[in-house]
Short mmCIF file of C-alpha atoms and ligand atoms in Angstrom, two decimals:
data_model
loop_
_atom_site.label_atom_id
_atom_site.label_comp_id
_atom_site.label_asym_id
_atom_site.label_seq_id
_atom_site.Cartn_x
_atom_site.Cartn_y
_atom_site.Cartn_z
CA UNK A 961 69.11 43.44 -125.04
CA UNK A 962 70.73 42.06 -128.31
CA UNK A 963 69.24 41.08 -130.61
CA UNK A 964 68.71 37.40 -132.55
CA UNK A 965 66.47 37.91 -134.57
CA UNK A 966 66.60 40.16 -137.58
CA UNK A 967 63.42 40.49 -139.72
CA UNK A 968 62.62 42.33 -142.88
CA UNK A 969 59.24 42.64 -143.82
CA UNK A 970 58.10 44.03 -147.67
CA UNK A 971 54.93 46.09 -146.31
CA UNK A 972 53.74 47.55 -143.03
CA UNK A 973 51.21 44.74 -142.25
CA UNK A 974 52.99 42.24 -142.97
CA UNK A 975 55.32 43.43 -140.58
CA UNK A 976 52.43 43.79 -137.84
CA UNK A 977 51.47 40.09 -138.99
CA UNK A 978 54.75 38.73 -138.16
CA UNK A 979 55.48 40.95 -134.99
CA UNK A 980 52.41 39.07 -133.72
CA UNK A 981 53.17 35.80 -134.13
CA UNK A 982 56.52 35.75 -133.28
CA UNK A 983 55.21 37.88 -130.17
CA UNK A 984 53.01 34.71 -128.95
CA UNK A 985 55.96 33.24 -127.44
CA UNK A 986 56.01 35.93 -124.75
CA UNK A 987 59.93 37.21 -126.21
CA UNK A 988 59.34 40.70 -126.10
CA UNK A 989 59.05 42.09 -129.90
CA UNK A 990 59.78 45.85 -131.58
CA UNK A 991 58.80 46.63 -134.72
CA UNK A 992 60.46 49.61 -136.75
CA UNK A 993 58.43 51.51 -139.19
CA UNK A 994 61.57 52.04 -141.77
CA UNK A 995 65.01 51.59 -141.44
CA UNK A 996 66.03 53.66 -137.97
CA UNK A 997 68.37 56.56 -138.80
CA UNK A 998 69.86 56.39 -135.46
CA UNK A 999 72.53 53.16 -134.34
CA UNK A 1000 70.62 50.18 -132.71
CA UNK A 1001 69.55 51.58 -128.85
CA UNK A 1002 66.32 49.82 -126.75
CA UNK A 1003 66.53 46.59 -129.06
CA UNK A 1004 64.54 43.54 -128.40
CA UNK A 1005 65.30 39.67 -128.96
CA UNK A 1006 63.39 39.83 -131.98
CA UNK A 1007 63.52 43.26 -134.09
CA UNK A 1008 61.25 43.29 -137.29
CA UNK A 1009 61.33 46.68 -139.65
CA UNK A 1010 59.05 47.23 -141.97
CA UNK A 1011 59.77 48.49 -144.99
CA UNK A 1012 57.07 49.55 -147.97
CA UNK A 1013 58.74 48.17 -150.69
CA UNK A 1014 56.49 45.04 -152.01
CA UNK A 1015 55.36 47.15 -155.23
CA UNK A 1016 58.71 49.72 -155.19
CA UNK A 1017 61.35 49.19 -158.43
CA UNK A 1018 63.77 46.29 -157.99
CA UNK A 1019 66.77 47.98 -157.56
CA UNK A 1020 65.21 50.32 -154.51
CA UNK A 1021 63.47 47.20 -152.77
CA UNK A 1022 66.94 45.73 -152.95
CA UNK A 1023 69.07 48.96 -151.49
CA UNK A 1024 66.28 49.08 -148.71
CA UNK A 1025 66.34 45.98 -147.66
CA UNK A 1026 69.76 45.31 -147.87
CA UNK A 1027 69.97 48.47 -145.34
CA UNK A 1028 67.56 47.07 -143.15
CA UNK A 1029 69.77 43.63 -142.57
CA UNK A 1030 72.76 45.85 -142.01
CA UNK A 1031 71.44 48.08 -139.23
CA UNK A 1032 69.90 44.36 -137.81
CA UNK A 1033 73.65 43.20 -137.99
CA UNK A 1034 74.35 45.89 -135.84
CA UNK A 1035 71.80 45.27 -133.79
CA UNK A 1036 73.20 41.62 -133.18
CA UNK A 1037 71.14 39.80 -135.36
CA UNK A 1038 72.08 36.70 -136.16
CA UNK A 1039 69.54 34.69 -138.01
CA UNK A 1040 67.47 36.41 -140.71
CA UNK A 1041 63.77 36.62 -142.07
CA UNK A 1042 62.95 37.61 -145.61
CA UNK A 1043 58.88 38.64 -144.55
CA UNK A 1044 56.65 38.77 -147.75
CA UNK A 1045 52.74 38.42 -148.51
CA UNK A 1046 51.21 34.54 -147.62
CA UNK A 1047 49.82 34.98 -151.03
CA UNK A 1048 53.36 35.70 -152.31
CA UNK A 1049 52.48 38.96 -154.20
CA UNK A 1050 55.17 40.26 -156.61
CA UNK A 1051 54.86 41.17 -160.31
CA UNK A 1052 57.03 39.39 -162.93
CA UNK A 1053 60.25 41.75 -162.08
CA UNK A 1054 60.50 40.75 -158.11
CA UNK A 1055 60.54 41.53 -155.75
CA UNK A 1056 60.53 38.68 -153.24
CA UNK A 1057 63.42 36.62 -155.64
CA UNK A 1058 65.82 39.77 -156.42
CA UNK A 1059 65.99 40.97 -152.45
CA UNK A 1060 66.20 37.09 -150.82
CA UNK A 1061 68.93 36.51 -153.17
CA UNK A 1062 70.49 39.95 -152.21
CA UNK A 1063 70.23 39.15 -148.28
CA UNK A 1064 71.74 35.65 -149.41
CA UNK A 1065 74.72 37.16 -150.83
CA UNK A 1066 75.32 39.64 -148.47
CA UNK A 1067 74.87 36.88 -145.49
CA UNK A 1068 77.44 34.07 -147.67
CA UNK A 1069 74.10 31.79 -147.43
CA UNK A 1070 74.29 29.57 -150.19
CA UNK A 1071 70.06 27.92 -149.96
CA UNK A 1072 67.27 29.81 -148.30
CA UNK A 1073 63.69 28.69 -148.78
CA UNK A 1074 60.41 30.19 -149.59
CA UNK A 1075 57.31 29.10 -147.45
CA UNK A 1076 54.35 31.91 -147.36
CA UNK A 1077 51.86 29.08 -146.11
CA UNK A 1078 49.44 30.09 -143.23
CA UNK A 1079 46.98 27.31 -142.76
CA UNK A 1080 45.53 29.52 -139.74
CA UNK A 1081 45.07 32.14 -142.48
CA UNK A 1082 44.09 29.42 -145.19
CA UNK A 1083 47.09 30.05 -147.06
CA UNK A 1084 48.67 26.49 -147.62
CA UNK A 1085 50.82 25.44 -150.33
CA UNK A 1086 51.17 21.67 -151.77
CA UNK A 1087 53.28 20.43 -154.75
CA UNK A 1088 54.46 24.17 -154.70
CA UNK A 1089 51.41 25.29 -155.60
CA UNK A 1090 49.76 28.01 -153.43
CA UNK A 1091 46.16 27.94 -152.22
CA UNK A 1092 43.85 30.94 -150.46
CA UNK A 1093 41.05 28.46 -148.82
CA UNK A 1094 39.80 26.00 -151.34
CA UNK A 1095 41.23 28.13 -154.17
CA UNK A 1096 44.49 27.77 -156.00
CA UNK A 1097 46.10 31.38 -155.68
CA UNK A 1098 45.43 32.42 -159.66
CA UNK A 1099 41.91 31.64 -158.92
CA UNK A 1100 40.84 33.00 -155.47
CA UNK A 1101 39.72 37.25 -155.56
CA UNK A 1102 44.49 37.72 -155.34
CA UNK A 1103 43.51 37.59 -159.49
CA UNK A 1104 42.22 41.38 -159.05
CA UNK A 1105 44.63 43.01 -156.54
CA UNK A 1106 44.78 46.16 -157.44
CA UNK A 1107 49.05 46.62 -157.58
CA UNK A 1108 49.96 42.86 -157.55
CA UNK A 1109 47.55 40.84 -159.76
CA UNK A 1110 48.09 37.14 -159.50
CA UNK A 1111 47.65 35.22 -162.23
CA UNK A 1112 49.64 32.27 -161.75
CA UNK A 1113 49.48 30.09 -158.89
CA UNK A 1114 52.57 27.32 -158.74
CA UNK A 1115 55.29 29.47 -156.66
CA UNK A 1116 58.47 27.59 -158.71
CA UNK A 1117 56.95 29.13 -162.15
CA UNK A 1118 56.64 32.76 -160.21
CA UNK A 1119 59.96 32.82 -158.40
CA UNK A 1120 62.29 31.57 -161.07
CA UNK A 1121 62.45 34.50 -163.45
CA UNK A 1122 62.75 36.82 -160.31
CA UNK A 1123 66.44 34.69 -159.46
CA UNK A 1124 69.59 33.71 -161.04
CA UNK A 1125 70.08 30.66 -159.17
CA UNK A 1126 68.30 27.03 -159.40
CA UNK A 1127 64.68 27.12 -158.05
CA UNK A 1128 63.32 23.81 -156.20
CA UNK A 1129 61.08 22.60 -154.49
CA UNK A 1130 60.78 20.54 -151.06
CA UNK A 1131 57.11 18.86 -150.98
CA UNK A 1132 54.94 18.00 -148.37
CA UNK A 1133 55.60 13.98 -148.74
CA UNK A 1134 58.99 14.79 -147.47
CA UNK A 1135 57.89 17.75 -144.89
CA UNK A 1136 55.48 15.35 -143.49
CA UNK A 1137 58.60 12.72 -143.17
CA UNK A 1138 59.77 14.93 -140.51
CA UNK A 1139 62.75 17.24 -139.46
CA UNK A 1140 65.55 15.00 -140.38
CA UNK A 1141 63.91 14.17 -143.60
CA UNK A 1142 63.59 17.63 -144.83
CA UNK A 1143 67.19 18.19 -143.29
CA UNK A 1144 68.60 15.54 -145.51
CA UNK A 1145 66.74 16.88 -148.38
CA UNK A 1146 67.42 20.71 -148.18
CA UNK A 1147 71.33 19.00 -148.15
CA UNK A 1148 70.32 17.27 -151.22
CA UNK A 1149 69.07 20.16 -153.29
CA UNK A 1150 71.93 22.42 -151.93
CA UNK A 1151 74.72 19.64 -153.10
CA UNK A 1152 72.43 19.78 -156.87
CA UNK A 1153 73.34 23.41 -156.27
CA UNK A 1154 69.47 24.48 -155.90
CA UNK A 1155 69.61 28.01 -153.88
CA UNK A 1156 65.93 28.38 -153.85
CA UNK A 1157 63.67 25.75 -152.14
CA UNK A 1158 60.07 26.18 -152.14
CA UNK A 1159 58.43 24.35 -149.29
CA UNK A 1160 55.42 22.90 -149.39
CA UNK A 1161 53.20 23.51 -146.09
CA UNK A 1162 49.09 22.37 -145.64
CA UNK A 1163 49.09 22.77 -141.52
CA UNK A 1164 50.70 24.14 -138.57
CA UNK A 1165 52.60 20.71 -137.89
CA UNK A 1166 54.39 21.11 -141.21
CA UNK A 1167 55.16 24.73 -140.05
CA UNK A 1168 57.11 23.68 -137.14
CA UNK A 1169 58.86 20.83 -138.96
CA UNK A 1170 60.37 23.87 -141.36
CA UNK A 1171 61.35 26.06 -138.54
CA UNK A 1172 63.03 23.20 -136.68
CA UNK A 1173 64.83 21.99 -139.73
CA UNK A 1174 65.67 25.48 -140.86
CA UNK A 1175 66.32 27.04 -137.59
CA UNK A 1176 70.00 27.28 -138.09
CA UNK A 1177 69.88 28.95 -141.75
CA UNK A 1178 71.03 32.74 -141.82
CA UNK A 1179 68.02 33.67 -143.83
CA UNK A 1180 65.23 32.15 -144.13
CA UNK A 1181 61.97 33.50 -146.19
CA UNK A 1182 58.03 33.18 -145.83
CA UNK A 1183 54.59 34.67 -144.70
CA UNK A 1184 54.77 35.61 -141.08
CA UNK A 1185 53.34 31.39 -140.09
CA UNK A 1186 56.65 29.79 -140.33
CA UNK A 1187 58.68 31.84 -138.40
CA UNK A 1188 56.27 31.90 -135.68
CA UNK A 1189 57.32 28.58 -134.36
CA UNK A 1190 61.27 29.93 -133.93
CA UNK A 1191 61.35 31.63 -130.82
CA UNK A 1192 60.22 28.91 -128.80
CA UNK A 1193 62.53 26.54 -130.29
CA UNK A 1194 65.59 29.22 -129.29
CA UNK A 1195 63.72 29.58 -126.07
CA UNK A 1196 63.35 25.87 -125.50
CA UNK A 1197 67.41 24.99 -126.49
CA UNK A 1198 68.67 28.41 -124.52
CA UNK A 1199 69.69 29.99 -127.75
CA UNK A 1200 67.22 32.67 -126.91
CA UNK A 1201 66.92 33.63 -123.27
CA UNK A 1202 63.47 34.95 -121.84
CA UNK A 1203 62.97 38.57 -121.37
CA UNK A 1204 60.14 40.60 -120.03
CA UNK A 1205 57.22 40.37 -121.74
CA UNK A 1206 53.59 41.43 -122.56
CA UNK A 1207 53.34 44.95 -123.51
CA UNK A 1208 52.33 47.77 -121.49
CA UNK A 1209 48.58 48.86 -122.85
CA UNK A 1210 48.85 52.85 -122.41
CA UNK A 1211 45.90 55.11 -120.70
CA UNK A 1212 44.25 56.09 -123.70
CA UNK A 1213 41.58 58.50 -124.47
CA UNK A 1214 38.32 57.04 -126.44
CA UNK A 1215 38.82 58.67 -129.54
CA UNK A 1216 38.41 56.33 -132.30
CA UNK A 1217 39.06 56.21 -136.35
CA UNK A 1218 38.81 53.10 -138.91
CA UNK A 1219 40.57 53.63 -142.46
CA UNK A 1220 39.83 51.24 -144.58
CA UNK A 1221 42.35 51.52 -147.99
CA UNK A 1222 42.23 47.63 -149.06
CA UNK A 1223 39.64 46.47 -151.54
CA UNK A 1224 40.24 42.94 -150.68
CA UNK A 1225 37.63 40.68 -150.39
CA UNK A 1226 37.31 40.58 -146.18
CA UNK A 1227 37.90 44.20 -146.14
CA UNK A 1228 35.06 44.39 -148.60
CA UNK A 1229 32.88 41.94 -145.97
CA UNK A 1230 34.30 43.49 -142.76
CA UNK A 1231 32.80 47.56 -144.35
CA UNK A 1232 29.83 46.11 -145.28
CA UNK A 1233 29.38 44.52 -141.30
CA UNK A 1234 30.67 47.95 -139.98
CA UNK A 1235 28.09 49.95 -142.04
CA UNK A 1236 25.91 46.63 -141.05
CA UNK A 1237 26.35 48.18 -137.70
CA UNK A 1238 24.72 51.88 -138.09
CA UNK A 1239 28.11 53.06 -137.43
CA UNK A 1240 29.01 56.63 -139.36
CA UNK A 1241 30.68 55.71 -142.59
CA UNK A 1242 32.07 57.88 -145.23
CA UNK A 1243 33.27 56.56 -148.55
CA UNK A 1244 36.13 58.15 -150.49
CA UNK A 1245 35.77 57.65 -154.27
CA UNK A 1246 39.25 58.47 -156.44
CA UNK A 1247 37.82 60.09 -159.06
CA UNK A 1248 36.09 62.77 -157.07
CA UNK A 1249 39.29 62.97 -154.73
CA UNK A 1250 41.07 63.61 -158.31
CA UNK A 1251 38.70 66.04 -158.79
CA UNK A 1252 37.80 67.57 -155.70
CA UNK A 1253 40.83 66.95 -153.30
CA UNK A 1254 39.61 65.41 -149.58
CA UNK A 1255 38.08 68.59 -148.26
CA UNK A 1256 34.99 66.51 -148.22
CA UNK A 1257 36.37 63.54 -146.26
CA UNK A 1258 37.87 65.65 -143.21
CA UNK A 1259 34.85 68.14 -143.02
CA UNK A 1260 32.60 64.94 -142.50
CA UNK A 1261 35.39 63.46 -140.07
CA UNK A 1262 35.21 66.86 -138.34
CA UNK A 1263 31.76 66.67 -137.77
CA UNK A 1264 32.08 63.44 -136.21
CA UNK A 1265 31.75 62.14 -132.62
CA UNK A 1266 35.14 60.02 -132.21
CA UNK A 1267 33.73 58.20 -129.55
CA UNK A 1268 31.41 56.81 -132.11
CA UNK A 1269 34.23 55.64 -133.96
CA UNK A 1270 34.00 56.50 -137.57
CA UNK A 1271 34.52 54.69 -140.73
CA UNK A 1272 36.05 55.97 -143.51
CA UNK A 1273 36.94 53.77 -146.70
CA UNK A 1274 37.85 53.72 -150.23
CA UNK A 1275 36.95 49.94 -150.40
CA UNK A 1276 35.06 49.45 -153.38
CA UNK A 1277 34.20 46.12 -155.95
CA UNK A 1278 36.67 44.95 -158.57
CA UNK A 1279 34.57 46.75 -161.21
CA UNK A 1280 34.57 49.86 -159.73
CA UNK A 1281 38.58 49.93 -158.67
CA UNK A 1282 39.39 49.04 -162.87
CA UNK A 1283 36.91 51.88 -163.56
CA UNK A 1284 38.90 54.41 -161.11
CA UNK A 1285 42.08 52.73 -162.46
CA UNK A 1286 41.54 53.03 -166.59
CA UNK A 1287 40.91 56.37 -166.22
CA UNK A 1288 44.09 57.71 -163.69
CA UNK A 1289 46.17 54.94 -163.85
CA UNK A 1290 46.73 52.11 -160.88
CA UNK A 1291 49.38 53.79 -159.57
CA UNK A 1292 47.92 57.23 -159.11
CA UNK A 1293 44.38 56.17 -158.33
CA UNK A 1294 46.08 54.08 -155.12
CA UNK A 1295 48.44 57.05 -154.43
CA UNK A 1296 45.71 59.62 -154.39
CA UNK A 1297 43.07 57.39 -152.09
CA UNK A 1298 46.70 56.72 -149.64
CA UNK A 1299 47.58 60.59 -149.28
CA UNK A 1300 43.56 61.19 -148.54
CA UNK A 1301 43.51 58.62 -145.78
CA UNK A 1302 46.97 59.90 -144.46
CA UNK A 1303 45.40 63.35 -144.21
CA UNK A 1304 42.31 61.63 -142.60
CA UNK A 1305 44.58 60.08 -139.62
CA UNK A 1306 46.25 63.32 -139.47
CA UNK A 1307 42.75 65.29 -138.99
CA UNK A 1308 42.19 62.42 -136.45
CA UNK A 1309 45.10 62.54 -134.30
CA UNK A 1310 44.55 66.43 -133.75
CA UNK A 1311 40.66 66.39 -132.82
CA UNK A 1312 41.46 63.99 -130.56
CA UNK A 1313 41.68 60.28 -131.93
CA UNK A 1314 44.05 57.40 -130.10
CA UNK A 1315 42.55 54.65 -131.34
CA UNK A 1316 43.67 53.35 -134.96
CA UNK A 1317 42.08 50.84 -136.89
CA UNK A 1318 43.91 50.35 -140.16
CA UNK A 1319 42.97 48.17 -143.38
CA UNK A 1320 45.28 47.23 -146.16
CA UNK A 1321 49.16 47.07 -146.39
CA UNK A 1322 49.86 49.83 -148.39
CA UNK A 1323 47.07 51.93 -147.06
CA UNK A 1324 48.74 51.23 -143.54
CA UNK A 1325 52.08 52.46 -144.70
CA UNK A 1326 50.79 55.90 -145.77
CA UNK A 1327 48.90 55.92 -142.50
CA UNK A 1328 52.40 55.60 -140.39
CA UNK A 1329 53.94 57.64 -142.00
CA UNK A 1330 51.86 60.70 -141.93
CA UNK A 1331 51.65 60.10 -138.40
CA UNK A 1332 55.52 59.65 -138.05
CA UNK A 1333 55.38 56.49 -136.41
CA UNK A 1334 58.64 54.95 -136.11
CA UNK A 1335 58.48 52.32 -133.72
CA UNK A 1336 55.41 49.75 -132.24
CA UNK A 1337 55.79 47.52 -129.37
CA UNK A 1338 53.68 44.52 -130.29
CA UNK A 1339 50.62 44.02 -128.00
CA UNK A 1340 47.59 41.22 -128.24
CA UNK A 1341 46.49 39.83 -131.66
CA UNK A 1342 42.99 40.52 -132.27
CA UNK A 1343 43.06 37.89 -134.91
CA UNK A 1344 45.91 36.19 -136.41
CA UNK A 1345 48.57 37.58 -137.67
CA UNK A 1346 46.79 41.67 -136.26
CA UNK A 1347 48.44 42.52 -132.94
CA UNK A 1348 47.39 45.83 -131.20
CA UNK A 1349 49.94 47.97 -131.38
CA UNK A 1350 50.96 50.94 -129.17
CA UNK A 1351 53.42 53.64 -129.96
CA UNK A 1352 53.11 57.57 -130.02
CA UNK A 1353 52.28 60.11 -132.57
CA UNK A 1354 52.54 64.31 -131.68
CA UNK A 1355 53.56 63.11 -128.51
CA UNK A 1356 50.55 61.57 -127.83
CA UNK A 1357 50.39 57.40 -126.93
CA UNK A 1358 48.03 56.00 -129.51
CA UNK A 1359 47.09 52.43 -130.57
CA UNK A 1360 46.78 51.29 -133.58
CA UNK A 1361 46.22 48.26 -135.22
CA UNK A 1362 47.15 47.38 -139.06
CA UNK A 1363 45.32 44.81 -141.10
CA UNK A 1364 46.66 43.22 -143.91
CA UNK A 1365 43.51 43.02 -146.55
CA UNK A 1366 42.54 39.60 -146.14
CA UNK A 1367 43.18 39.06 -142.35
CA UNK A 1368 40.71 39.07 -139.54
CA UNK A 1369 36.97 37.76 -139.52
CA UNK A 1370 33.50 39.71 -140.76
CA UNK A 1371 33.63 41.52 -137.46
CA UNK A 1372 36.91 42.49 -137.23
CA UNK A 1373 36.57 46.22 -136.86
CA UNK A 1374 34.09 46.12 -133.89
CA UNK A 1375 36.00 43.42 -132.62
CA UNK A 1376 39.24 44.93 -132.59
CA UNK A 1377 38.07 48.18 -130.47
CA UNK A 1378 36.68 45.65 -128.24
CA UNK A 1379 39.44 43.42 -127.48
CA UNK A 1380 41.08 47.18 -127.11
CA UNK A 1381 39.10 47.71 -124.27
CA UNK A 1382 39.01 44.50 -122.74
CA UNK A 1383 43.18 44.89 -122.63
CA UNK A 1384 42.63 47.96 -121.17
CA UNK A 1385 40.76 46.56 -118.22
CA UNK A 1386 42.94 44.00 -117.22
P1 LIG B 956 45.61 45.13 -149.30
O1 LIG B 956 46.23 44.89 -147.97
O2 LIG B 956 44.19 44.65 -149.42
O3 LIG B 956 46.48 44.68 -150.43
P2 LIG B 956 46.54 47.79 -149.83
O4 LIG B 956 46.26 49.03 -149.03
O5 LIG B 956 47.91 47.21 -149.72
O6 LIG B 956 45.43 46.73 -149.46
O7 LIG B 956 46.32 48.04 -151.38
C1 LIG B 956 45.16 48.57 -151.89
C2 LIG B 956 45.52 49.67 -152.89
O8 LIG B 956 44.35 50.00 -153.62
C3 LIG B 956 46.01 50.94 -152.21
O9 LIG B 956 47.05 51.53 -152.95
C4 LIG B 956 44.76 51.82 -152.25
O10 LIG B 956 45.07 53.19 -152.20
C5 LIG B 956 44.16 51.42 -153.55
N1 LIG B 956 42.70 51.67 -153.60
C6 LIG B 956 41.85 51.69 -152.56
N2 LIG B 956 40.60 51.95 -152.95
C7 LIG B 956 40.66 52.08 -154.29
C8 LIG B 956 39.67 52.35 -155.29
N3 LIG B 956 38.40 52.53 -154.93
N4 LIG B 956 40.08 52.42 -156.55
C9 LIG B 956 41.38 52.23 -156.89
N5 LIG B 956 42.35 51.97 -156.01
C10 LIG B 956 41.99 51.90 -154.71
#
């Protein structure tokens, strides 16, 4: 089928985040891990890729993404999605700013805007200023991320010196004034010659004021929330026509592992309730894989019963990830705990594993990757913005699920095998 919808999303999870909203409209949704090599073939009415880019050099986040929209062109896309992080994570250099105004100028789109609210999520942003529950971004546990401190938390102030063009903002007085009203002022700011409007957003209702009034832009940009509202608005007005849906949930055997890479604050809370659990939990420690290698990490996995489905993590406290960090540097301290927890899923796959529980963005791009997964078709969320996934590894049909390090409640890796099963029966 052709496609309409072209998305590009800056990390692996927050591709699986917007693949399952956008999938809760029943239009039938494929998510790419990477730009295909191979011409558009099997394409759905809504095509997201997602790319690992979020922490990668300007210039490269720009050439990748900028191939992504092209093999979406050719795919049919005709409306565009710029998918970043609800808590808008980007150093000073980009590179949400540099790629958006990339897409823009390759698309002849003169405004786009920015909205990475997810009240569901309790992401919302007012006055352009973004909040994670009761905290303003700067101040909520996004201060100690590990690649993408945030120290700052008004959106305007972060975006502008990642653009060239005039940053504004759209705020939730005139959001809450409705489609037209937001209409008339995105017109406003693009006659004042304002490229980039930030979009204020506290609830869902605001969210589906922004897709209705944007709905028509070639590119629009956000967290996965406000483009979940579009496909029933192109379903409702026969721009979008509906296809088969719900997703086939494959015969799979009970082998089970959870890798948990993300040291954000849930992930920290949903380990501790795993462990909680008397489950068998291993915990990989940087250092000692700097030292050691992960010998030690796939002879315990090897000794494990899969049908018990073991834990292994590198999830530690903000004290402990700046002590692993001062001494081998952020970059290599994350690389090193990603390659062990590739090899991990590796070991997995081959003694048997099929089910894939996955925590943390980048963690979950190492994870696909060493198990050569190139495309997902986008099953049930287990909470929102984490769909179960299925797709096939060694030509074996696995599912797997990848959490973005925030998302999903205290119970969400016990729940998610659950729900698994409970998909499986019906
Ligand atoms: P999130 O979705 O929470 O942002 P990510 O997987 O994207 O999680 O990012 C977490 C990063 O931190 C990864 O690169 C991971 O390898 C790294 N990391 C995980 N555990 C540790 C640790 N104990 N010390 C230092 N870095 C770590």
């Amino acid at each position: 089928m052709t496609t309409l919808l072209g998305c590009i999303a800056d990390d692996f999870t927050g591709a699986t985040d917007l693949a399952g909203l956008l999938a809760r409209s029943g239009v039938r949704v494929s998510l790419r891990m990477g730009v295909p090599d191979e011409a558009p073939s099997n394409t759905a009415a809504v095509e997201v890729i997602a790319l690992k880019c979020r922490g990668a050099p300007v210039a490269q986040a720009v050439a990748e993404t900028r191939a992504a929209l092209k093999w979406l062109q050719t795919a049919g896309a005709q409306r565009f999605f710029w998918k970043y992080c609800s808590t808008f994570d980007s150093t000073a250099e980009g590179n949400i700013g540099p790629v958006a105004q990339a897409l823009m100028t390759d698309l002849g789109a003169e405004q786009t805007i920015y909205c990475p609210a997810f009240p569901e999520n309790g992401r919302s942003i007012f006055m352009g200023n973004l909040f994670v529950g009761c905290q303003p971004l700067a101040e909520s546990p996004m201060k100690d991320h590990p690649l993408t401190p945030m120290r700052d938390s008004n959106l305007m102030r972060l975006l502008e010196p990642q653009v060239t063009r005039p940053v504004g903002l759209a705020d939730r007085l005139t959001v809450a004034r409705g489609v037209a009203a937001l209409k008339a002022e995105l017109d406003r700011l693009a006659a004042a010659g304002v490229a980039h409007v930030i979009v204020d957003a506290v609830a869902d209702e605001d969210l589906n004021i922004i897709a209705a009034a944007c709905r028509d832009m070639p590119l629009m940009t956000g967290g996965s929330a406000v483009a979940a509202p579009l496909p029933a608005l192109w379903l409702a007005d026969g721009t979008l026509s509906a296809s088969e849906t719900g997703t086939v949930v494959p015969d799979l055997a009970p082998g089970t592992v959870v890798l948990a890479g993300s040291c954000s604050a849930m992930t920290r809370a949903q380990v501790a309730d795993y462990i909680g659990r008397g489950k068998p939990t291993f915990r990989l420690d940087p250092l000692e894989l700097e030292a050691k290698g992960s010998l030690e990490a796939l002879d315990w996995l090897a000794s494990q019963d899969l049908a018990e489905a073991p834990l292994l993590y590198a999830t530690a406290e903000p004290e402990s990830v700046r002590a692993a960090q001062d001494k081998l540097g952020a970059a290599r301290a994350g690389e090193i705990v990603e390659q062990a927890l590739a090899a991990c899923a590796i070991a997995a796959l081959h003694a048997g594993a099929r089910r894939f529980v996955v925590a943390g963005g980048e963690t979950s791009g190492a994870v696909t990757q060493a198990l050569a997964i190139k495309q997902l078709d986008v099953g049930a969320e287990i909470a929102p913005g984490v769909p179960w996934c299925f797709s096939s590894s060694a030509g074996q049909r696995i599912a797997i699920t990848l959490k973005s390090g925030n998302f999903g409640a205290i119970d969400f890796f016990a729940g998610a095998l659950k729900i698994l099963t409970g998909l499986e029966a019906t």
